[in-house]
mmCIF file with all atom_site columns, C-alpha atoms in Angstrom:
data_model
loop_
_atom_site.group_PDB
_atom_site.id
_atom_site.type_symbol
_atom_site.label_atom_id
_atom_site.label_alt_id
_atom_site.label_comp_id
_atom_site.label_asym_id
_atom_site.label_entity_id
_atom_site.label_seq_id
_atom_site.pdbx_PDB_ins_code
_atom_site.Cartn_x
_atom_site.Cartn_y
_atom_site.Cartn_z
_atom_site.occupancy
_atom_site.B_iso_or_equiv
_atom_site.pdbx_formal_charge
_atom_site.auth_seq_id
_atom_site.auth_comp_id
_atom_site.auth_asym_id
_atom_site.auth_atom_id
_atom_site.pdbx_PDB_model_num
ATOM 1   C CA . UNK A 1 1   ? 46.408 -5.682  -51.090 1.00 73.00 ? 1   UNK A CA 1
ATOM 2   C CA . UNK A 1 2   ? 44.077 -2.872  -50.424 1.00 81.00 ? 2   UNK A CA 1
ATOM 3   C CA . UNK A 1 3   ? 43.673 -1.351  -53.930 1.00 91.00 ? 3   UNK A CA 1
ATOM 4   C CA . UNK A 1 4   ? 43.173 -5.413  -55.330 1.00 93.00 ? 4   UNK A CA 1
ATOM 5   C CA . UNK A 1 5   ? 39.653 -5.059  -53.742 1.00 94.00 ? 5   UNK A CA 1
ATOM 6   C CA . UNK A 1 6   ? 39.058 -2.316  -56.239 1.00 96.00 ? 6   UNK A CA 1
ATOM 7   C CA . UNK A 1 7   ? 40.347 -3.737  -59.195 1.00 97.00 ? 7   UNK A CA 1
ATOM 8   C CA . UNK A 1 8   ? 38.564 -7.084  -57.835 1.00 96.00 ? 8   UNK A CA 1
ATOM 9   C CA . UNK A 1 9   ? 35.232 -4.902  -57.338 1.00 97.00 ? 9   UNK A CA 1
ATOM 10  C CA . UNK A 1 10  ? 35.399 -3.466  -61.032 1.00 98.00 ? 10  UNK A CA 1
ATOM 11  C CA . UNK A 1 11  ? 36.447 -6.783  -62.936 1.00 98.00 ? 11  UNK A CA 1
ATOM 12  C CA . UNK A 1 12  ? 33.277 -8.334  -61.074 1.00 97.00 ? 12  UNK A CA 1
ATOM 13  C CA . UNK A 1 13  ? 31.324 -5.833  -61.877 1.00 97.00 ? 13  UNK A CA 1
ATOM 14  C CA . UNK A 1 14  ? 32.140 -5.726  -65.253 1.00 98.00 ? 14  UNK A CA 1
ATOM 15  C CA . UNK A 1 15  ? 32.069 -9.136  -66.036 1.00 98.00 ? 15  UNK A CA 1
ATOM 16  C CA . UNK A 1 16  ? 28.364 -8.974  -64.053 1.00 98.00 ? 16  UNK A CA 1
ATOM 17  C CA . UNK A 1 17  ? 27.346 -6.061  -67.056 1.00 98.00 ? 17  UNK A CA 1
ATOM 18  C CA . UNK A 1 18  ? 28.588 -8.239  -69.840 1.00 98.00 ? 18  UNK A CA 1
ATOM 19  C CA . UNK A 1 19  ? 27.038 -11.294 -68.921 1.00 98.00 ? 19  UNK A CA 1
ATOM 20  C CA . UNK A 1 20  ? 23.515 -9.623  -67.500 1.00 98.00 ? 20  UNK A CA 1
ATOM 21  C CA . UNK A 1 21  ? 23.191 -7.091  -71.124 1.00 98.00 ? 21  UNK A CA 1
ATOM 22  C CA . UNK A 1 22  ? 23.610 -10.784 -72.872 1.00 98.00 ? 22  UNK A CA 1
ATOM 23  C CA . UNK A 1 23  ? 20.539 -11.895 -70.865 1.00 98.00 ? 23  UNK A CA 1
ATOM 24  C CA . UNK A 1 24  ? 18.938 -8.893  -71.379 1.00 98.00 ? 24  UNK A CA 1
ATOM 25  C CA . UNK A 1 25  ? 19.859 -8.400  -75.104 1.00 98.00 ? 25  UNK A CA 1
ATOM 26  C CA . UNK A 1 26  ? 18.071 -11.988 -75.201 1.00 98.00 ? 26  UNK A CA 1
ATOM 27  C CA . UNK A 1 27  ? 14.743 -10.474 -74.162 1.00 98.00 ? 27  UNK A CA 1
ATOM 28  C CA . UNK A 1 28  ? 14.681 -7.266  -76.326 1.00 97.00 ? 28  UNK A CA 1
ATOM 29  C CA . UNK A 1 29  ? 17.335 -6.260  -79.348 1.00 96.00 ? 29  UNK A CA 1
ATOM 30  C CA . UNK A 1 30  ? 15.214 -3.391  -79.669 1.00 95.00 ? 30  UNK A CA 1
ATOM 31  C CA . UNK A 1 31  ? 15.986 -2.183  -76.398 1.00 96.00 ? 31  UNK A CA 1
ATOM 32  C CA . UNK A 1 32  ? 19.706 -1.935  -76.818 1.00 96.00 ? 32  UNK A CA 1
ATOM 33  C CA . UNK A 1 33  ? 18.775 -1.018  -80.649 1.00 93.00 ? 33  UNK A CA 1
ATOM 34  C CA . UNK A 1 34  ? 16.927 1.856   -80.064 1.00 91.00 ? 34  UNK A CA 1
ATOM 35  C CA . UNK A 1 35  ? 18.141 3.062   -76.435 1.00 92.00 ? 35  UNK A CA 1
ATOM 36  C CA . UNK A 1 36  ? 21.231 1.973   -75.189 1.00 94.00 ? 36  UNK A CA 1
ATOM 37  C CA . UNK A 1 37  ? 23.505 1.701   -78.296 1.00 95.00 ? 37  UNK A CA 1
ATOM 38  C CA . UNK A 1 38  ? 22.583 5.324   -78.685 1.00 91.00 ? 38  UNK A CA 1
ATOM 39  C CA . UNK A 1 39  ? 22.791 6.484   -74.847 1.00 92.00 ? 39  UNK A CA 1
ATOM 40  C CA . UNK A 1 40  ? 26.160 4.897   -75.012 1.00 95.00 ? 40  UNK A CA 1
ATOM 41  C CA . UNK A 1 41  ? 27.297 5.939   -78.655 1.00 94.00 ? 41  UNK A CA 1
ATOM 42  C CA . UNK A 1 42  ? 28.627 2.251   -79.418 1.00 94.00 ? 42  UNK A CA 1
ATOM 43  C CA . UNK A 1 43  ? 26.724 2.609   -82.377 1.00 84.00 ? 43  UNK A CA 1
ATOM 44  C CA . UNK A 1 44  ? 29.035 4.804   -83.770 1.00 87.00 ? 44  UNK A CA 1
ATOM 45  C CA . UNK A 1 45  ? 32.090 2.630   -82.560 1.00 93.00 ? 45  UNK A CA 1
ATOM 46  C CA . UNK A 1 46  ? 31.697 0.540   -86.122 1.00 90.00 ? 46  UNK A CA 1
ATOM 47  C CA . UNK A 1 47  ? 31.119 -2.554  -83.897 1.00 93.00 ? 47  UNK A CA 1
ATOM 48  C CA . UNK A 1 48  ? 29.700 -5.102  -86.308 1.00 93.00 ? 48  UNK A CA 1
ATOM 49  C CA . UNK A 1 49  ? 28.504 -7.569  -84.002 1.00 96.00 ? 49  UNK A CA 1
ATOM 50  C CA . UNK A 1 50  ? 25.244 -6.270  -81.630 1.00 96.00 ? 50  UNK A CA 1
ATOM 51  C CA . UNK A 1 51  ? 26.134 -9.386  -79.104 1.00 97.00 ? 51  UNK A CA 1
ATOM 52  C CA . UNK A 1 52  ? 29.667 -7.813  -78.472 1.00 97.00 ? 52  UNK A CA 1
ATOM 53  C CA . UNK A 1 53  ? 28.207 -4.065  -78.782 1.00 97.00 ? 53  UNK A CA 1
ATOM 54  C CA . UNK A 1 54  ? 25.722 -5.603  -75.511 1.00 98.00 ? 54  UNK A CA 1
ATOM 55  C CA . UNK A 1 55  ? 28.725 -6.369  -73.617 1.00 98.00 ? 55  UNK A CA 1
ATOM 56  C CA . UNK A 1 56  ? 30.424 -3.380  -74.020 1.00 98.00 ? 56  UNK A CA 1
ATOM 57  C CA . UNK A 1 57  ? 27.330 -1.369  -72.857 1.00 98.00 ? 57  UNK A CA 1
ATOM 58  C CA . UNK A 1 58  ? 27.347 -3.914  -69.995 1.00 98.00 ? 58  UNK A CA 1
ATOM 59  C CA . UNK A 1 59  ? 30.990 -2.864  -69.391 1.00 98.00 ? 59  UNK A CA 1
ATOM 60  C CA . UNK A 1 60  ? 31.019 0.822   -69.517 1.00 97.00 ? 60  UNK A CA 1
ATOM 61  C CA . UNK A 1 61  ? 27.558 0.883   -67.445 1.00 95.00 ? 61  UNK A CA 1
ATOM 62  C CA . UNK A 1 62  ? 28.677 -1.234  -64.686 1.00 96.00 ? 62  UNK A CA 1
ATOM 63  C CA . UNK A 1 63  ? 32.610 -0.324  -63.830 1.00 97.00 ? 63  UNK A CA 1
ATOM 64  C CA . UNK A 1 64  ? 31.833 2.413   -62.673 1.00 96.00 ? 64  UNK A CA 1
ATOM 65  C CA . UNK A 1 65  ? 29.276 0.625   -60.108 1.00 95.00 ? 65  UNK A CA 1
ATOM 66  C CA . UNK A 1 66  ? 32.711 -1.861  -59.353 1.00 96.00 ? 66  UNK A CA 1
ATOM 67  C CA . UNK A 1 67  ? 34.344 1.369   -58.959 1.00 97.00 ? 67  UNK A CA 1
ATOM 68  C CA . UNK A 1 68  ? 32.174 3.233   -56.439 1.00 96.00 ? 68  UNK A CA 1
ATOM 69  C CA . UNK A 1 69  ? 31.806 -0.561  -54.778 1.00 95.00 ? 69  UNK A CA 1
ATOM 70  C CA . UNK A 1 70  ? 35.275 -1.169  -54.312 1.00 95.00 ? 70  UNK A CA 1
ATOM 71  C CA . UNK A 1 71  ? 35.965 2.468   -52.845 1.00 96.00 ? 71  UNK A CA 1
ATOM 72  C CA . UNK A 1 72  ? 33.854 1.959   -50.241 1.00 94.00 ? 72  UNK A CA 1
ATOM 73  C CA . UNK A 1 73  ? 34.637 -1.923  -49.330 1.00 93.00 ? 73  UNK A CA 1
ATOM 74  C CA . UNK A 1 74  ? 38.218 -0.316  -49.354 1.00 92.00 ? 74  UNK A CA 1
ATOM 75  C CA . UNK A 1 75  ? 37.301 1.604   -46.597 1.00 90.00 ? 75  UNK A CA 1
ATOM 76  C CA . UNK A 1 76  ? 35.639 -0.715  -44.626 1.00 88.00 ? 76  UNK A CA 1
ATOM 77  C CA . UNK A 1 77  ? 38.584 -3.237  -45.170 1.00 86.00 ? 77  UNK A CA 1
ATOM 78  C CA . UNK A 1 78  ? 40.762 -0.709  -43.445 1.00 85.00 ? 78  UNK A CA 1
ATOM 79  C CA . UNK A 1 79  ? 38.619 -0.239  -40.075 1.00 81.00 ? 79  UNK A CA 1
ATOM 80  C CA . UNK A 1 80  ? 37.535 -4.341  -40.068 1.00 77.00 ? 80  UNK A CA 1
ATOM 81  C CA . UNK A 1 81  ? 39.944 -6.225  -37.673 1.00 69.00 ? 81  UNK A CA 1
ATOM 82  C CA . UNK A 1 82  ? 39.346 -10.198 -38.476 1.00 61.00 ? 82  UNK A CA 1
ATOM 83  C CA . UNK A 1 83  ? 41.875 -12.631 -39.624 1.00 63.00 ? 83  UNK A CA 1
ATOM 84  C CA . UNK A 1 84  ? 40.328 -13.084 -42.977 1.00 69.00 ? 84  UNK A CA 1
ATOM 85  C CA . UNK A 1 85  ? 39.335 -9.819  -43.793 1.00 80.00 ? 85  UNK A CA 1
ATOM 86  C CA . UNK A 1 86  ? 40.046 -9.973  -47.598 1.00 84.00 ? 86  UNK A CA 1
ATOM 87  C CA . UNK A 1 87  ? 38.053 -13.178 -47.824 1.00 88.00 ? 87  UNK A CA 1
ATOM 88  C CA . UNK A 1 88  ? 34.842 -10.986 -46.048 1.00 89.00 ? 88  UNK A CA 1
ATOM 89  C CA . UNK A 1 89  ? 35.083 -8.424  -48.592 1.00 91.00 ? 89  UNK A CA 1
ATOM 90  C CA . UNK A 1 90  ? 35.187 -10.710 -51.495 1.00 93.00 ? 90  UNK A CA 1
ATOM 91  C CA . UNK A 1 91  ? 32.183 -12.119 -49.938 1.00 95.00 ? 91  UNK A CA 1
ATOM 92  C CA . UNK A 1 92  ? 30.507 -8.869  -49.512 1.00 95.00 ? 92  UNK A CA 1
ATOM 93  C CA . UNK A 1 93  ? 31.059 -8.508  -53.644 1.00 95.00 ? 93  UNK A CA 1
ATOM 94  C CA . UNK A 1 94  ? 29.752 -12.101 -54.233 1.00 96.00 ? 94  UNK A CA 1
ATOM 95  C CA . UNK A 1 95  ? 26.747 -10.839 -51.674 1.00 97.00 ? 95  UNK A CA 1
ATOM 96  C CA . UNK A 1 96  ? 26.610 -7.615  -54.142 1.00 96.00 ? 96  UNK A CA 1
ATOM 97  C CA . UNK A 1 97  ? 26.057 -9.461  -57.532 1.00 96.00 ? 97  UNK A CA 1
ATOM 98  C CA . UNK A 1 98  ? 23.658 -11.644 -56.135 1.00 97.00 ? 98  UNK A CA 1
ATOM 99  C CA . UNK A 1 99  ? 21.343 -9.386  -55.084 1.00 98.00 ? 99  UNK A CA 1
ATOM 100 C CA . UNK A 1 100 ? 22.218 -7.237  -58.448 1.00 97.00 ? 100 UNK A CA 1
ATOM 101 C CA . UNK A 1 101 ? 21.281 -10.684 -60.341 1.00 97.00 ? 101 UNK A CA 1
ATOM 102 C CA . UNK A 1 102 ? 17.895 -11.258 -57.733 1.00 98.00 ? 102 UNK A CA 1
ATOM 103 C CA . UNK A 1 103 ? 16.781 -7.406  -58.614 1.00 98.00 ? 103 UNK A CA 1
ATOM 104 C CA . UNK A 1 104 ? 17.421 -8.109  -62.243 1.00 98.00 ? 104 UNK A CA 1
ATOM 105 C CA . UNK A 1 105 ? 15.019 -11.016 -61.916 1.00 98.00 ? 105 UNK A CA 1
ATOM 106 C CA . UNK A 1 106 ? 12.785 -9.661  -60.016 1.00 98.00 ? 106 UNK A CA 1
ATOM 107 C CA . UNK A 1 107 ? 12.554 -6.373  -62.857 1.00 97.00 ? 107 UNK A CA 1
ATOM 108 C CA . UNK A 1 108 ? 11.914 -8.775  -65.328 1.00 98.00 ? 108 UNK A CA 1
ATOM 109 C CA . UNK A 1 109 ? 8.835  -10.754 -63.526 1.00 98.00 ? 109 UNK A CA 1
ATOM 110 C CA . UNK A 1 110 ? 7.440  -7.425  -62.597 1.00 97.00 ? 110 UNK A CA 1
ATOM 111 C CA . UNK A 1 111 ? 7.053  -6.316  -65.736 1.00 96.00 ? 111 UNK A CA 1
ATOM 112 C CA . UNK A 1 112 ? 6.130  -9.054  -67.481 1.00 96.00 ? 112 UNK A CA 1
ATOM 113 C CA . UNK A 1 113 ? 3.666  -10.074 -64.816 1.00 96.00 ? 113 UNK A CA 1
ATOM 114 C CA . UNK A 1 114 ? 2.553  -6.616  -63.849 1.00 95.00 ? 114 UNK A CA 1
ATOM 115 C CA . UNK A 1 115 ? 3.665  -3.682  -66.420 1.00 94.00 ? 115 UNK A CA 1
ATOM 116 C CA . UNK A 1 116 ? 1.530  -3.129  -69.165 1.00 87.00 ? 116 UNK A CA 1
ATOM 117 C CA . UNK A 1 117 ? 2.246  -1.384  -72.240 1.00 83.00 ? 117 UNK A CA 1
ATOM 118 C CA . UNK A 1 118 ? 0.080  1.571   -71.200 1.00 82.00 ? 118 UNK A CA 1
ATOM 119 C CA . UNK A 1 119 ? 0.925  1.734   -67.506 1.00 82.00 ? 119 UNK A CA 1
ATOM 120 C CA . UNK A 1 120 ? 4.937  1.690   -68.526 1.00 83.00 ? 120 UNK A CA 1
ATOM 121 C CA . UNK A 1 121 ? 6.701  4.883   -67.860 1.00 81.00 ? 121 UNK A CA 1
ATOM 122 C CA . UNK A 1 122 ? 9.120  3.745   -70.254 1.00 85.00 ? 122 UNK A CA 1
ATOM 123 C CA . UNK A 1 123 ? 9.770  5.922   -73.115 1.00 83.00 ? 123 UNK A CA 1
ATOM 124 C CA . UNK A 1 124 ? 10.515 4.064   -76.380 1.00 78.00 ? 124 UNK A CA 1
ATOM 125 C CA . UNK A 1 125 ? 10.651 4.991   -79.874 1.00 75.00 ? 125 UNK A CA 1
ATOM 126 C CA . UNK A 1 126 ? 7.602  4.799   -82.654 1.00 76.00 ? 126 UNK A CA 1
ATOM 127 C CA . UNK A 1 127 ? 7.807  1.361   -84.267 1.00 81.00 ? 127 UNK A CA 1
ATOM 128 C CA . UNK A 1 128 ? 9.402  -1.130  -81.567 1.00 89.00 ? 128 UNK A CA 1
ATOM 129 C CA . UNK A 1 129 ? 7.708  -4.081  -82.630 1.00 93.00 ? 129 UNK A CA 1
ATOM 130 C CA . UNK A 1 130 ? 7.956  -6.060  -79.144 1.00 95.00 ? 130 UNK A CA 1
ATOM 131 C CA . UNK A 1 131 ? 6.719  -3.041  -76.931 1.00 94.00 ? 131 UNK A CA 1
ATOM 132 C CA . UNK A 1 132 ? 6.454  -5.459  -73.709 1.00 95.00 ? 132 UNK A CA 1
ATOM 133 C CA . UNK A 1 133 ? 10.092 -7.259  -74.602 1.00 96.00 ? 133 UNK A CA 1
ATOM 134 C CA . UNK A 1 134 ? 11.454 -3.576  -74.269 1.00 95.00 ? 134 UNK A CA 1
ATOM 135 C CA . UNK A 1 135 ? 9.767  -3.401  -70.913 1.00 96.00 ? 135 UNK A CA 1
ATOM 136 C CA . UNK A 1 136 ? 10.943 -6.076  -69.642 1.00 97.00 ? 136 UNK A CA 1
ATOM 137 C CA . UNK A 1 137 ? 14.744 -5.427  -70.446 1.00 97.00 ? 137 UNK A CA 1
ATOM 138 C CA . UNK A 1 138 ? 14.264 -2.136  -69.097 1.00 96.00 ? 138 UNK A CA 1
ATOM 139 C CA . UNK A 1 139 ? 13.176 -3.421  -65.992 1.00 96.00 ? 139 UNK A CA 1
ATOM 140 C CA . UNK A 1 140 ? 15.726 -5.970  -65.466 1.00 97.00 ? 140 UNK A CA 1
ATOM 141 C CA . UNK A 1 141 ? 18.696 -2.844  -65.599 1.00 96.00 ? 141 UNK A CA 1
ATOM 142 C CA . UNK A 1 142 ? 16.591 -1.119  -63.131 1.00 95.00 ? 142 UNK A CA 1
ATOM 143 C CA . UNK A 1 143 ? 15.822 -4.077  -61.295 1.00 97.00 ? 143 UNK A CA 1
ATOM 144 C CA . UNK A 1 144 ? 20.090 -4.753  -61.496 1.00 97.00 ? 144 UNK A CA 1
ATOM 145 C CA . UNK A 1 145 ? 21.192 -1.070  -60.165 1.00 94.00 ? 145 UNK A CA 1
ATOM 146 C CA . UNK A 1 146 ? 18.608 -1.131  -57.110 1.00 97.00 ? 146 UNK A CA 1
ATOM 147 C CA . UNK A 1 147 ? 19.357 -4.903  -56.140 1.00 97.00 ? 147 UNK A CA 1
ATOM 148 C CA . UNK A 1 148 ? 23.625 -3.830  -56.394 1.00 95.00 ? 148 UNK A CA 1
ATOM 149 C CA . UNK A 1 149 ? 22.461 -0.506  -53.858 1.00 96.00 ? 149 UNK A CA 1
ATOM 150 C CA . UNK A 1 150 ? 20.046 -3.598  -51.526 1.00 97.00 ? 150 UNK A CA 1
ATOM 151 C CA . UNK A 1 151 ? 23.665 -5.845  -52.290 1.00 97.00 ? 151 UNK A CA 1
ATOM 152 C CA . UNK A 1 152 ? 25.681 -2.774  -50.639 1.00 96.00 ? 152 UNK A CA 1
ATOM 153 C CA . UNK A 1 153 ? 23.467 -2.580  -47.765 1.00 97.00 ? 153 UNK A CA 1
ATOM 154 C CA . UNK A 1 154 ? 23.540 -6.482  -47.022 1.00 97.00 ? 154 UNK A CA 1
ATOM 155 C CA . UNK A 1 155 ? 26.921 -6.730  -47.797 1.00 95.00 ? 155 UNK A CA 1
ATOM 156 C CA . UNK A 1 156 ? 27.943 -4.156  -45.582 1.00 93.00 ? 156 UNK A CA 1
ATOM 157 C CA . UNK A 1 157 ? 26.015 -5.251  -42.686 1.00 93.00 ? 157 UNK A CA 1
ATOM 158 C CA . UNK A 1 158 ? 27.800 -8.561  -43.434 1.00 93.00 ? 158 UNK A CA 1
ATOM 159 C CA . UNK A 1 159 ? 31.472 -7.385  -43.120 1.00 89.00 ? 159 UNK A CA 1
ATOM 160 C CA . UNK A 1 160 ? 30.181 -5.617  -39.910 1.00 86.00 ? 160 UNK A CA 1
ATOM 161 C CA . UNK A 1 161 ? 28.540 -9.091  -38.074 1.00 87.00 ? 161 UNK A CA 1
ATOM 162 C CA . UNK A 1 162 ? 31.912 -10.936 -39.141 1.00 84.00 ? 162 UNK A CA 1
ATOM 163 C CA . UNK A 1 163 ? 33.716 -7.866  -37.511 1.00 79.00 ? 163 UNK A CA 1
ATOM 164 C CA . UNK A 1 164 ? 31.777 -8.066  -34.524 1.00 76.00 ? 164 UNK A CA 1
ATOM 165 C CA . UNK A 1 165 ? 31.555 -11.429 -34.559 1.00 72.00 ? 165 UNK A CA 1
ATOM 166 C CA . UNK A 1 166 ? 35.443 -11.662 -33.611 1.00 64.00 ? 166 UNK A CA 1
ATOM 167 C CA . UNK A 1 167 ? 35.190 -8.657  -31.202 1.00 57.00 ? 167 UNK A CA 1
ATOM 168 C CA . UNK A 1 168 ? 37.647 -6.593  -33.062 1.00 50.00 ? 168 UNK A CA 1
ATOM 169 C CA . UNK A 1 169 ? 36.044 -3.681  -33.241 1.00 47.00 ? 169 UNK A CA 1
ATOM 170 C CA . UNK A 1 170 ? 37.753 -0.756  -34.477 1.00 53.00 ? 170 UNK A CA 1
ATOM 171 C CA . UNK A 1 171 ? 34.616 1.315   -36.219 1.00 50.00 ? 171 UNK A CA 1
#
């Protein structure tokens, strides 16, 4: 039962990087275009759809978040002591990709509300046509990776309160 909460915490969070780089492709093609396919070398894959090419980005830059995830919610699960202490830890994930989905949000509004072209640290190549689009994307995977580390915090604190909430203790 364990090692299900890491196999749990990587399908999540590779569904999570499908489904977000869809969003994300949405806002700027250019971004994945001209950044990620290469970062990832999926261009070279021969994938002739750029939709599925997004979620495969999404996949191979977010298991490894599931991974790290479920590794440590594996640990926890071992020293919590409540009668539903799988059901916790599957709330801790949900807890995780909600505040991975509020941070990619909250990227997104920041930069299209706040980030300018010229105060961007964002490095993009000459000749992206939508400039502030490629923001914007940008921001929401940054926004997604720091709202998954605020989602670890939260949901850890979580699976502590429901472990002392049934005076169990055994941290």
């Amino acid at each position: 039962k364990a090692i299900l909460i890491v196999i749990i915490s990587i399908i999540l969070a590779s569904i999570f990087g499908a489904i977000h780089n869809q969003i994300s492709y949405s806002v700027s093609s250019e971004f994945f275009q001209s950044f990620l396919f290469g970062n990832f070398g999926t261009g070279d894959w021969n994938i002739n759809n750029h939709r599925i090419e997004a979620s495969i980005v999404g996949i191979l830059g977010s298991y490894w978040v599931g991974l790290i995830l479920g590794i440590i919610y594996l640990i926890i699960f071992l020293f919590i002591d409540t009668n539903n202490n799988f059901k916790y830890i599957f709330k801790a994930l949900l807890i995780n990709l909600l505040l991975s989905l509020i941070g990619s949000i909250l990227g997104y509004l920041v930069a299209h509300f706040f980030v300018s072209i010229e105060s961007s640290d964002i490095r993009m190549d000459f000749g992206v046509n939508h400039p502030q689009n490629y923001i914007e994307a940008a921001y929401m995977h940054e926004g997604s990776y720091y709202g998954g580390i605020l989602g670890l915090l939260f949901g850890v604190a979580y699976l502590i309160s429901q472990n002392n909430k049934y005076k169990n203790i055994k941290i």
